[in-house]
Tab-separated table of C-alpha atoms in Angstrom:
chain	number	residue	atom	x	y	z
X	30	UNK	CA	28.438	-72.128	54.989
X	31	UNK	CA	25.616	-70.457	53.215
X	32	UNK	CA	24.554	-71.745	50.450
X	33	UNK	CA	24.963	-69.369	47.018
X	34	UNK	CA	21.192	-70.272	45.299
X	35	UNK	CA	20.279	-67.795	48.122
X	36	UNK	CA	22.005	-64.999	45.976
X	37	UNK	CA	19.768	-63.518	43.450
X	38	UNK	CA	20.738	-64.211	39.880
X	39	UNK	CA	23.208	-61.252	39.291
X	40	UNK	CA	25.110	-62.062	42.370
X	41	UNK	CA	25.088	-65.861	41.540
X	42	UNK	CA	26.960	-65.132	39.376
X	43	UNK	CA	29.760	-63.963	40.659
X	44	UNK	CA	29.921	-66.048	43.597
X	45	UNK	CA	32.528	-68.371	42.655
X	46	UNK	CA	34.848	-65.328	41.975
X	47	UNK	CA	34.458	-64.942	45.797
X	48	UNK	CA	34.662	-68.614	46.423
X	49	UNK	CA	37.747	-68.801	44.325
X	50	UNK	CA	39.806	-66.059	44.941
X	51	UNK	CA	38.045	-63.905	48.292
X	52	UNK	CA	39.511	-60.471	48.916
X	53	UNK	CA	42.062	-60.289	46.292
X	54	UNK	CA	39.306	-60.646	43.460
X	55	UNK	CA	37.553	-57.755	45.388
X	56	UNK	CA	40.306	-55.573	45.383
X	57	UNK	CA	41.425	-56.705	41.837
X	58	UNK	CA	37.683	-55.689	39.968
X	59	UNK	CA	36.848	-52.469	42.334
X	60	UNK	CA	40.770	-51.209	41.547
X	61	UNK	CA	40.871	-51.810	38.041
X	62	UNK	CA	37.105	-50.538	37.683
X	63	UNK	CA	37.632	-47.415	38.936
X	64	UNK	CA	40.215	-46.048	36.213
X	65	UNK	CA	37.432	-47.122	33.313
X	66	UNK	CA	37.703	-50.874	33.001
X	67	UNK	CA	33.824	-52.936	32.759
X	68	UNK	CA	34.385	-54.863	35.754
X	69	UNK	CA	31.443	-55.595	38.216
X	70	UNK	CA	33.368	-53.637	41.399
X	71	UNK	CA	30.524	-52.081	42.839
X	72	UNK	CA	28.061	-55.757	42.411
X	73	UNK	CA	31.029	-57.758	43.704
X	74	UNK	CA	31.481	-55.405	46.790
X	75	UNK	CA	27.507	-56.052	47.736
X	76	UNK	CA	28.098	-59.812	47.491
X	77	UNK	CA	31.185	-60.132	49.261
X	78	UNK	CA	29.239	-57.801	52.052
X	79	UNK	CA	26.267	-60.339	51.895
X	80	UNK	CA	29.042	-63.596	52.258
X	81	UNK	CA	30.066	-61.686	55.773
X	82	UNK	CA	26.378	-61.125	56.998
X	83	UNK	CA	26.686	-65.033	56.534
X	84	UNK	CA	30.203	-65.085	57.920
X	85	UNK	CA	31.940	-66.135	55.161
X	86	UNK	CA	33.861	-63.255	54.806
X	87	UNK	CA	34.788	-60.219	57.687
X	88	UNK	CA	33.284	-57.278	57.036
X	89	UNK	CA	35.550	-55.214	58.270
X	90	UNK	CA	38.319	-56.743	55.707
X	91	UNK	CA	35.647	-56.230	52.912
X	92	UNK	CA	35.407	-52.487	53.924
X	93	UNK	CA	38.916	-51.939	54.022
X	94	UNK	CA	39.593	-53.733	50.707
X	95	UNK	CA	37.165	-51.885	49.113
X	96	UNK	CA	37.941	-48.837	49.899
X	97	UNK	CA	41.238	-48.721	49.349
X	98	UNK	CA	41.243	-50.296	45.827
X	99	UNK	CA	38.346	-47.351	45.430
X	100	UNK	CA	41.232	-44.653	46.059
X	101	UNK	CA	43.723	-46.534	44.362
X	102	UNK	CA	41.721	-46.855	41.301
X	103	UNK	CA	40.494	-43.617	41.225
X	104	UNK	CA	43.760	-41.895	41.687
X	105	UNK	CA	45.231	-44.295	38.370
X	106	UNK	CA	42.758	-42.506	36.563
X	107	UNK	CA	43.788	-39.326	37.435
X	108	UNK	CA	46.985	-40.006	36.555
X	109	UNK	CA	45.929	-41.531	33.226
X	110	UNK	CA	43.757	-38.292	32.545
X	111	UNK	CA	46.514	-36.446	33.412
X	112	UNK	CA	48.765	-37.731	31.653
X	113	UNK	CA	47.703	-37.771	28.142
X	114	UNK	CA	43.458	-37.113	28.687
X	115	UNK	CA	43.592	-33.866	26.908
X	116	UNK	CA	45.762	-34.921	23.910
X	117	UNK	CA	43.342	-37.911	23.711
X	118	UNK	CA	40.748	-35.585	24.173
X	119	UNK	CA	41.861	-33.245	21.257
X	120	UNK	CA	42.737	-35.963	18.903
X	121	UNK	CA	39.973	-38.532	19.442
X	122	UNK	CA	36.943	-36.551	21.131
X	123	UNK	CA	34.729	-35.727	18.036
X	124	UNK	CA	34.847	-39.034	17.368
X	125	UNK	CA	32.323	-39.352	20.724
X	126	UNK	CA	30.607	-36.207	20.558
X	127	UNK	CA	33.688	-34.539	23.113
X	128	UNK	CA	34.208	-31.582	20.431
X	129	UNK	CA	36.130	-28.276	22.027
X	130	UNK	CA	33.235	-26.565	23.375
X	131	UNK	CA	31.597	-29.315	24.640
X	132	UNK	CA	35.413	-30.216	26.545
X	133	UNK	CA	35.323	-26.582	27.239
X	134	UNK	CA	32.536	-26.420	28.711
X	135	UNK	CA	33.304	-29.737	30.676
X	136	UNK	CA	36.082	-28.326	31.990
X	137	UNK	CA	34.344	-24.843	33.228
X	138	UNK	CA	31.940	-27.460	34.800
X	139	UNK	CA	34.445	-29.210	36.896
X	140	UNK	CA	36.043	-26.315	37.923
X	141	UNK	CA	32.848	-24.921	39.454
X	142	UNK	CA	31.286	-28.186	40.560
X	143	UNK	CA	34.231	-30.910	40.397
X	144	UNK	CA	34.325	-31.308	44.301
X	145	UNK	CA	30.987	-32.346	44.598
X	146	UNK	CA	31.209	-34.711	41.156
X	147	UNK	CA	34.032	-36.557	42.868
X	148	UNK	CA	32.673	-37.257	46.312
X	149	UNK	CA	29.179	-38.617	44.792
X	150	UNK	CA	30.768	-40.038	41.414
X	151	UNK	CA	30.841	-43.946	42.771
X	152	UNK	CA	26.882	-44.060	43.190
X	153	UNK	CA	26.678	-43.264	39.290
X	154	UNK	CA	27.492	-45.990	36.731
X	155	UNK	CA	29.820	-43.924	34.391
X	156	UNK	CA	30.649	-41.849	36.668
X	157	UNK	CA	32.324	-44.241	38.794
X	158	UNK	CA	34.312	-45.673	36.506
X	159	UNK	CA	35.504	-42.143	34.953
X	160	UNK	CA	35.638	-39.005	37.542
X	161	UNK	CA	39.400	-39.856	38.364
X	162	UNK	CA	40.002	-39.580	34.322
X	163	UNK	CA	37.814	-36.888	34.403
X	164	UNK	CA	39.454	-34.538	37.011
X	165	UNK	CA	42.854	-35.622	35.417
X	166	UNK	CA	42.034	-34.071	32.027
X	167	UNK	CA	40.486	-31.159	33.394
X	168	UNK	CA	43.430	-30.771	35.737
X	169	UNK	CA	41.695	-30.379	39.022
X	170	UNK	CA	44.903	-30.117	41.619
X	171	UNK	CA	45.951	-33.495	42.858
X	172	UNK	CA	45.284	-32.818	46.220
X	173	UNK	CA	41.144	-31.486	46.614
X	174	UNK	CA	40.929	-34.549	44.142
X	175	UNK	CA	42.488	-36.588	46.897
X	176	UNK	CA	40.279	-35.149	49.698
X	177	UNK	CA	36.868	-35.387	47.585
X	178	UNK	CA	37.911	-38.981	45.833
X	179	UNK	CA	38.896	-40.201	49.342
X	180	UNK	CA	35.624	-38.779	51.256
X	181	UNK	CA	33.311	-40.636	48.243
X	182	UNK	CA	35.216	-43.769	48.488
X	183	UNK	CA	34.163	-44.033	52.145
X	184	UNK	CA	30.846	-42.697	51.717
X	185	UNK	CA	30.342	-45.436	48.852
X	186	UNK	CA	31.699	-47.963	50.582
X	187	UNK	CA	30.394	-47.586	53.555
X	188	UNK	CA	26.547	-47.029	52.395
X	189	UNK	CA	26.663	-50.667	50.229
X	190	UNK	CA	28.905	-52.552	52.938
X	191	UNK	CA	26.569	-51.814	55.774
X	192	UNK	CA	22.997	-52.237	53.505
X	193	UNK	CA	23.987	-55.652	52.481
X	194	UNK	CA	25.898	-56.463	55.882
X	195	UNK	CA	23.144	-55.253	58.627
X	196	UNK	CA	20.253	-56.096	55.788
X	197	UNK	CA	21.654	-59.055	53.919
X	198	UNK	CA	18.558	-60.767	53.891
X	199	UNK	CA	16.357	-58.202	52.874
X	200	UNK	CA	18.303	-57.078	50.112
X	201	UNK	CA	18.475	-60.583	48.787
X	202	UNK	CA	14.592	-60.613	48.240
X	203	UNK	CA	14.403	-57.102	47.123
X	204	UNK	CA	16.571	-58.010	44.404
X	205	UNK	CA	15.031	-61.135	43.375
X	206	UNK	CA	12.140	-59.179	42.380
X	207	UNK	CA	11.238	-58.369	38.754
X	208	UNK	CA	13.679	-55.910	37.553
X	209	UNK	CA	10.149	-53.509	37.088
X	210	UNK	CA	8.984	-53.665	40.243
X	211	UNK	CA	12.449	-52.561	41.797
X	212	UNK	CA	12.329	-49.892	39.115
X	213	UNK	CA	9.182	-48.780	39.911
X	214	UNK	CA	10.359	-48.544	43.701
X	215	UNK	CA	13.337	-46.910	42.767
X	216	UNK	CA	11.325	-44.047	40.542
X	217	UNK	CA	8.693	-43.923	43.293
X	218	UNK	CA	11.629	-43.176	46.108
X	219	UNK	CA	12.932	-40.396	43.598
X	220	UNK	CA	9.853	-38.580	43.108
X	221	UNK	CA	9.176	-38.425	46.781
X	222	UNK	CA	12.561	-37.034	47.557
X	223	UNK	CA	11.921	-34.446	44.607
X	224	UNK	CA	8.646	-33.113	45.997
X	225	UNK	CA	9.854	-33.211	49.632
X	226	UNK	CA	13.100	-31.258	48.494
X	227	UNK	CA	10.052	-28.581	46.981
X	228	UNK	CA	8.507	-28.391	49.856
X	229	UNK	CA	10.837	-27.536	51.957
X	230	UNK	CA	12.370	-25.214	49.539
X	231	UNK	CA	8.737	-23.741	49.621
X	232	UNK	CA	8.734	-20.484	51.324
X	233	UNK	CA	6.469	-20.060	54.615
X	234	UNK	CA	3.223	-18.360	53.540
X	235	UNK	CA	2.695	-15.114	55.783
């Protein structure tokens, strides 16, 4: 069995969750994370990924697990938002800077764009934890929420799973770097997408 100091310090840390408890402490944090709860779903998901590039854990389980607490989750949210989002909304929203127009203008949003929030919503902190409440209060119909929530779920799951599975090892030293350094590489990564998305978008001189 692998030994855990190989984990960098923020996945340490949750290692004995996975010793301890295994797939039902992944599906546990990544379900009740995804209807707004501060639970490490996403972190835990890398690790447990990392334990099966050691073979501690099958990655096939992790993937499954994963995902569907993801839709699970996400769809409790909706429900949630559903529910009684708007009254909460109404009654409680100035309170976080939510005021009618800004909802308003939320909800216009969604209605335009809401699709494509869903599917990409578990790669953003916030977002992740909050699109199923989101679409709920907005009342997107159950249903594209399904399709969109479900085709992000497996895009998110299956992006992270097969990073830390295929490139355990690497990912453990890229995160044991200084938190700057992977900042920097993370900034430098966006600005090179951004001008390559301007060049192309560039039209061919005549």
């Amino acid at each position: 069995m692998h030994s855990d100091a190989g984990l960098p310090p923020l996945l340490r840390d949750l290692a004995p969750i996975l010793d301890d408890w295994g797939y039902l402490a992944l599906f546990v944090i990544i379900f009740v994370e995804s209807f707004g709860l501060p639970t490490p779903g996403q972190t835990l998901m890398v690790a447990a990924a990392i334990y099966s590039h050691w073979g501690q854990l099958d990655v096939w389980m992790v993937a499954a697990i994963a995902f569907v607490a993801a839709v699970l989750g996400d769809n409790v949210g909706y429900w949630m938002g559903a529910r009684g989002g708007r009254r909460a909304v109404h009654r409680w929203g100035r309170y976080v800077f939510l005021t009618p127009p800004r909802f308003a203008k939320l909800e216009a949003f969604f209605a335009r764009r809401g699709s494509h929030v869903v599917v990409l919503a578990r790669f953003f902190d916030g977002l992740r934890q909050f699109n199923g409440v989101l679409a709920g209060i907005t009342a997107m119909p159950w249903r594209r929420f399904l399709l969109h929530n479900t085709i992000g779920a497996a895009l998110w799951v299956g992006v992270w799973v097969c990073a830390a599975y295929f490139f355990g090892s690497q990912l453990v030293r890229i995160l044991t770097l200084p938190w700057w350094v992977i900042a920097l590489g993370v900034a430098g990564a966006g600005i090179a997408v951004w001008l390559g998305a301007r060049v192309l978008r560039r039209p061919a001189s005549t």
